[in-house]
CSV table of C-alpha atoms in Angstrom, one decimal:
chain,number,residue,atom,x,y,z
A,1,MET,CA,68.5,-51.4,93.1
A,2,ASN,CA,71.6,-53.8,93.4
A,3,VAL,CA,68.8,-56.7,94.1
A,4,PHE,CA,67.7,-55.9,90.6
A,5,ILE,CA,70.8,-56.0,89.1
A,6,GLY,CA,71.5,-59.3,90.8
A,7,LEU,CA,68.5,-60.9,89.5
A,8,LEU,CA,69.2,-59.8,86.1
A,9,ILE,CA,72.5,-61.2,86.1
A,10,LEU,CA,70.9,-64.5,87.4
A,11,CYS,CA,68.6,-64.5,84.2
A,12,ILE,CA,71.7,-63.7,81.9
A,13,VAL,CA,73.6,-66.7,83.7
A,14,MET,CA,70.5,-68.9,82.8
A,15,CYS,CA,70.7,-67.5,79.1
A,16,LEU,CA,74.5,-68.3,78.9
A,17,TYR,CA,73.5,-72.0,80.1
A,18,ARG,CA,71.2,-72.5,77.4
A,19,VAL,CA,73.7,-70.8,74.8
A,20,GLY,CA,76.3,-73.6,76.1
A,21,LYS,CA,74.1,-76.8,76.5
A,22,GLY,CA,71.6,-75.9,73.6
A,23,PRO,CA,71.4,-79.1,71.3
A,24,THR,CA,70.7,-77.1,68.2
A,25,ALA,CA,72.0,-73.9,66.6
A,26,PRO,CA,68.3,-72.2,66.8
A,27,ASP,CA,68.2,-72.6,70.5
A,28,ARG,CA,71.7,-70.7,70.7
A,29,THR,CA,70.1,-68.2,68.6
A,30,VAL,CA,67.1,-67.7,70.7
A,31,ALA,CA,69.2,-67.4,73.8
A,32,ILE,CA,71.3,-64.7,72.2
A,33,ASP,CA,68.2,-62.8,71.1
A,34,ILE,CA,66.9,-62.8,74.8
A,35,LEU,CA,70.0,-62.1,76.1
A,36,GLY,CA,70.2,-58.6,74.1
A,37,THR,CA,66.9,-57.7,75.4
A,38,LEU,CA,68.0,-58.5,78.9
A,39,VAL,CA,71.0,-56.1,78.8
A,40,VAL,CA,68.7,-53.4,77.3
A,41,GLY,CA,66.8,-53.7,80.8
A,42,MET,CA,70.1,-53.7,82.7
A,43,CYS,CA,71.3,-50.5,80.7
A,44,ALA,CA,67.9,-49.2,82.1
A,45,ILE,CA,68.4,-49.9,85.8
A,46,PHE,CA,72.0,-48.6,85.4
A,47,THR,CA,70.3,-45.2,84.2
A,48,ILE,CA,68.3,-45.3,87.6
A,49,ILE,CA,71.4,-46.1,89.6
A,50,THR,CA,73.8,-43.5,88.3
A,51,GLY,CA,71.4,-40.9,87.1
A,52,LYS,CA,73.2,-40.4,83.9
A,53,ASP,CA,71.3,-40.8,80.7
A,54,PHE,CA,73.8,-42.0,78.2
A,55,TYR,CA,73.0,-45.7,79.4
A,56,MET,CA,69.8,-45.2,77.5
A,57,ASN,CA,72.0,-44.7,74.4
A,58,ILE,CA,73.7,-47.7,75.0
A,59,GLY,CA,70.4,-49.4,75.4
A,60,ILE,CA,69.0,-48.2,72.3
A,61,SER,CA,71.8,-49.1,70.2
A,62,TRP,CA,72.3,-52.6,71.9
A,63,ALA,CA,68.6,-53.1,70.9
A,64,LEU,CA,69.1,-52.1,67.3
A,65,LEU,CA,72.4,-54.4,67.1
A,66,SER,CA,70.6,-57.2,68.6
A,67,PHE,CA,67.5,-57.1,65.9
A,68,ILE,CA,70.1,-57.0,63.3
A,69,GLY,CA,72.1,-60.1,64.4
A,70,THR,CA,69.0,-62.1,65.2
A,71,ILE,CA,67.8,-61.4,61.6
A,72,ALA,CA,71.2,-62.5,60.1
A,73,LEU,CA,71.2,-65.7,62.1
A,74,ALA,CA,67.7,-66.5,61.3
A,75,LYS,CA,68.5,-66.2,57.4
A,76,TYR,CA,71.5,-68.1,58.1
A,77,LEU,CA,69.4,-70.9,59.6
A,78,GLU,CA,67.0,-70.7,56.6
A,79,GLY,CA,70.0,-71.5,54.5
A,80,LYS,CA,69.5,-68.6,52.2
A,81,GLY,CA,72.1,-65.6,51.2
A,82,PHE,CA,71.7,-62.3,53.0
A,83,ASP,CA,70.2,-60.3,50.3
A,84,GLU,CA,67.1,-62.5,49.4
B,1,MET,CA,54.3,-41.4,94.3
B,2,SER,CA,55.7,-42.1,90.9
B,3,ASN,CA,58.8,-43.3,92.8
B,4,THR,CA,56.3,-46.1,94.0
B,5,ILE,CA,54.8,-46.7,90.6
B,6,GLY,CA,58.4,-47.0,89.2
B,7,LEU,CA,59.4,-49.5,91.8
B,8,ILE,CA,56.3,-51.6,91.3
B,9,LEU,CA,56.8,-51.8,87.5
B,10,LEU,CA,60.4,-52.8,87.9
B,11,ILE,CA,59.4,-55.6,90.4
B,12,VAL,CA,57.0,-56.9,88.0
B,13,GLY,CA,58.9,-56.6,84.9
B,14,ILE,CA,62.1,-58.5,86.6
B,15,SER,CA,59.5,-61.2,87.8
B,16,PHE,CA,58.4,-61.7,84.0
B,17,ASP,CA,62.0,-61.8,83.0
B,18,LEU,CA,62.7,-64.7,85.5
B,19,VAL,CA,59.8,-66.6,84.7
B,20,GLY,CA,60.9,-66.2,80.9
B,21,THR,CA,64.3,-67.1,81.3
B,22,LEU,CA,63.2,-70.0,83.5
B,23,GLY,CA,61.3,-71.4,80.7
B,24,LEU,CA,63.9,-71.1,78.4
B,25,VAL,CA,66.0,-73.4,80.7
B,26,ARG,CA,63.4,-75.8,81.4
B,27,LEU,CA,61.0,-76.3,78.4
B,28,PRO,CA,61.9,-79.3,76.1
B,29,ASP,CA,61.6,-77.8,72.6
B,30,ILE,CA,63.1,-75.2,70.5
B,31,TYR,CA,59.6,-73.9,69.8
B,32,ASN,CA,58.4,-73.9,73.3
B,33,ARG,CA,61.5,-72.1,74.5
B,34,LEU,CA,61.0,-69.7,71.8
B,35,GLN,CA,57.4,-68.8,72.8
B,36,ALA,CA,58.0,-69.0,76.4
B,37,ALA,CA,61.2,-66.7,76.5
B,38,THR,CA,60.2,-64.2,73.9
B,39,LYS,CA,56.8,-63.3,75.3
B,40,CYS,CA,57.8,-63.0,78.8
B,41,VAL,CA,61.3,-61.2,78.2
B,42,THR,CA,59.7,-58.7,75.9
B,43,LEU,CA,56.8,-57.6,78.1
B,44,GLY,CA,59.3,-57.7,81.3
B,45,THR,CA,62.0,-55.5,79.6
B,46,CYS,CA,59.3,-53.1,78.3
B,47,MET,CA,57.9,-52.9,82.1
B,48,ILE,CA,61.6,-52.1,83.4
B,49,LEU,CA,61.8,-49.3,80.9
B,50,LEU,CA,58.4,-47.8,81.8
B,51,GLY,CA,59.3,-48.1,85.2
B,52,VAL,CA,62.3,-46.1,84.4
B,53,VAL,CA,60.1,-43.4,82.7
B,54,PHE,CA,57.9,-43.2,85.8
B,55,TYR,CA,60.9,-43.3,88.2
B,56,THR,CA,63.2,-40.7,86.5
B,57,GLY,CA,60.4,-38.4,85.2
B,58,PHE,CA,59.8,-37.1,81.9
B,59,ASN,CA,63.4,-35.7,81.0
B,60,SER,CA,66.1,-37.1,78.6
B,61,SER,CA,66.4,-40.5,80.0
B,62,GLY,CA,62.7,-41.0,80.0
B,63,VAL,CA,62.0,-39.9,76.5
B,64,LYS,CA,64.7,-42.3,75.3
B,65,ALA,CA,63.2,-45.2,77.4
B,66,LEU,CA,59.7,-44.6,75.5
B,67,LEU,CA,61.7,-44.8,72.2
B,68,CYS,CA,63.2,-48.0,73.2
B,69,ILE,CA,59.8,-49.5,74.2
B,70,TRP,CA,58.5,-48.7,70.8
B,71,PHE,CA,61.6,-50.2,69.1
B,72,ILE,CA,61.7,-53.4,71.3
B,73,LEU,CA,57.8,-54.0,70.9
B,74,ILE,CA,58.4,-53.9,67.0
B,75,SER,CA,61.7,-55.8,66.7
B,76,SER,CA,61.4,-58.8,69.3
B,77,PRO,CA,58.4,-60.3,67.9
B,78,THR,CA,59.8,-59.9,64.4
B,79,GLY,CA,63.1,-61.6,65.2
B,80,ALA,CA,61.1,-64.6,67.0
B,81,HIS,CA,59.0,-65.2,63.9
B,82,ALA,CA,62.3,-65.2,61.9
B,83,ILE,CA,63.9,-67.7,64.2
B,84,ALA,CA,61.1,-69.8,64.2
B,85,ARG,CA,60.6,-70.0,60.5
B,86,GLY,CA,64.4,-70.3,60.0
B,87,ALA,CA,64.5,-73.4,62.4
B,88,HIS,CA,61.4,-75.2,60.8
B,89,ARG,CA,62.7,-74.8,57.4
B,90,SER,CA,66.3,-76.0,58.7
B,91,GLY,CA,64.8,-79.4,59.6
B,92,ILE,CA,64.4,-78.9,63.4
B,93,ARG,CA,61.8,-81.5,64.5
B,94,LEU,CA,59.1,-80.7,67.0
B,95,TRP,CA,59.0,-82.2,70.6
B,96,GLU,CA,57.7,-85.9,70.2
B,97,GLN,CA,54.6,-85.4,72.4
B,98,SER,CA,53.7,-82.3,70.0
B,99,LYS,CA,50.1,-82.9,68.6
B,100,MET,CA,49.9,-81.4,65.4
B,101,ASP,CA,52.3,-79.3,62.9
B,102,LYS,CA,50.1,-77.1,60.8
B,103,TYR,CA,53.2,-75.2,59.1
B,104,ALA,CA,54.6,-78.5,57.7
B,105,ASP,CA,50.7,-79.3,56.2
B,106,ASP,CA,50.9,-76.0,54.8
B,107,ARG,CA,54.3,-76.4,52.9
B,108,GLU,CA,53.3,-80.0,51.9
B,109,GLY,CA,50.2,-78.2,50.2
B,110,GLU,CA,52.1,-75.6,48.6
B,111,ALA,CA,54.5,-78.2,47.0
B,112,ILE,CA,51.4,-80.3,45.8
B,113,LYS,CA,50.1,-77.0,44.3
B,114,GLN,CA,53.4,-76.0,42.5
B,115,GLU,CA,53.5,-79.2,40.7
């Protein structure tokens, strides 16, 4: 299981590379969206390691917040207000 | 038996995650990166969560993992579509070796029709 956590941390480091280097704003937005999905998978593996189920609660709420943040950033990129 | 199925699903899911983020780093364009990363990472994370369902059995964490699969399968393509639309409308150009841009043609047609 520790190998799986290490591989997911490798994925997260590649996402953070794209967040830092990405030439335009949508590149950074895509990388942040993918980062949220990867953290949900990491919470799932922590559920297996520790045997406690509240990590899945963290995963569900993280997926919700990541989705809302992605939609808000996409609306901001489009140049509209948030209520249109 | 179900532990073995869960481990296989975890390994396949993490392979998909690695390939998707490698595409996010290596591909040349925002739209290419978007389609590589979103599809691979959505499928990979759903396979990890399904592996959790098989590994822990049908208890509280398994049911929460099924709920999380449903939510990710709905939310991730929606977010990717919104990002691609916002990027195209904010004027990000395609890669110079891209062949066609159907969405720009559609928007030009709409503009002519409105006039």
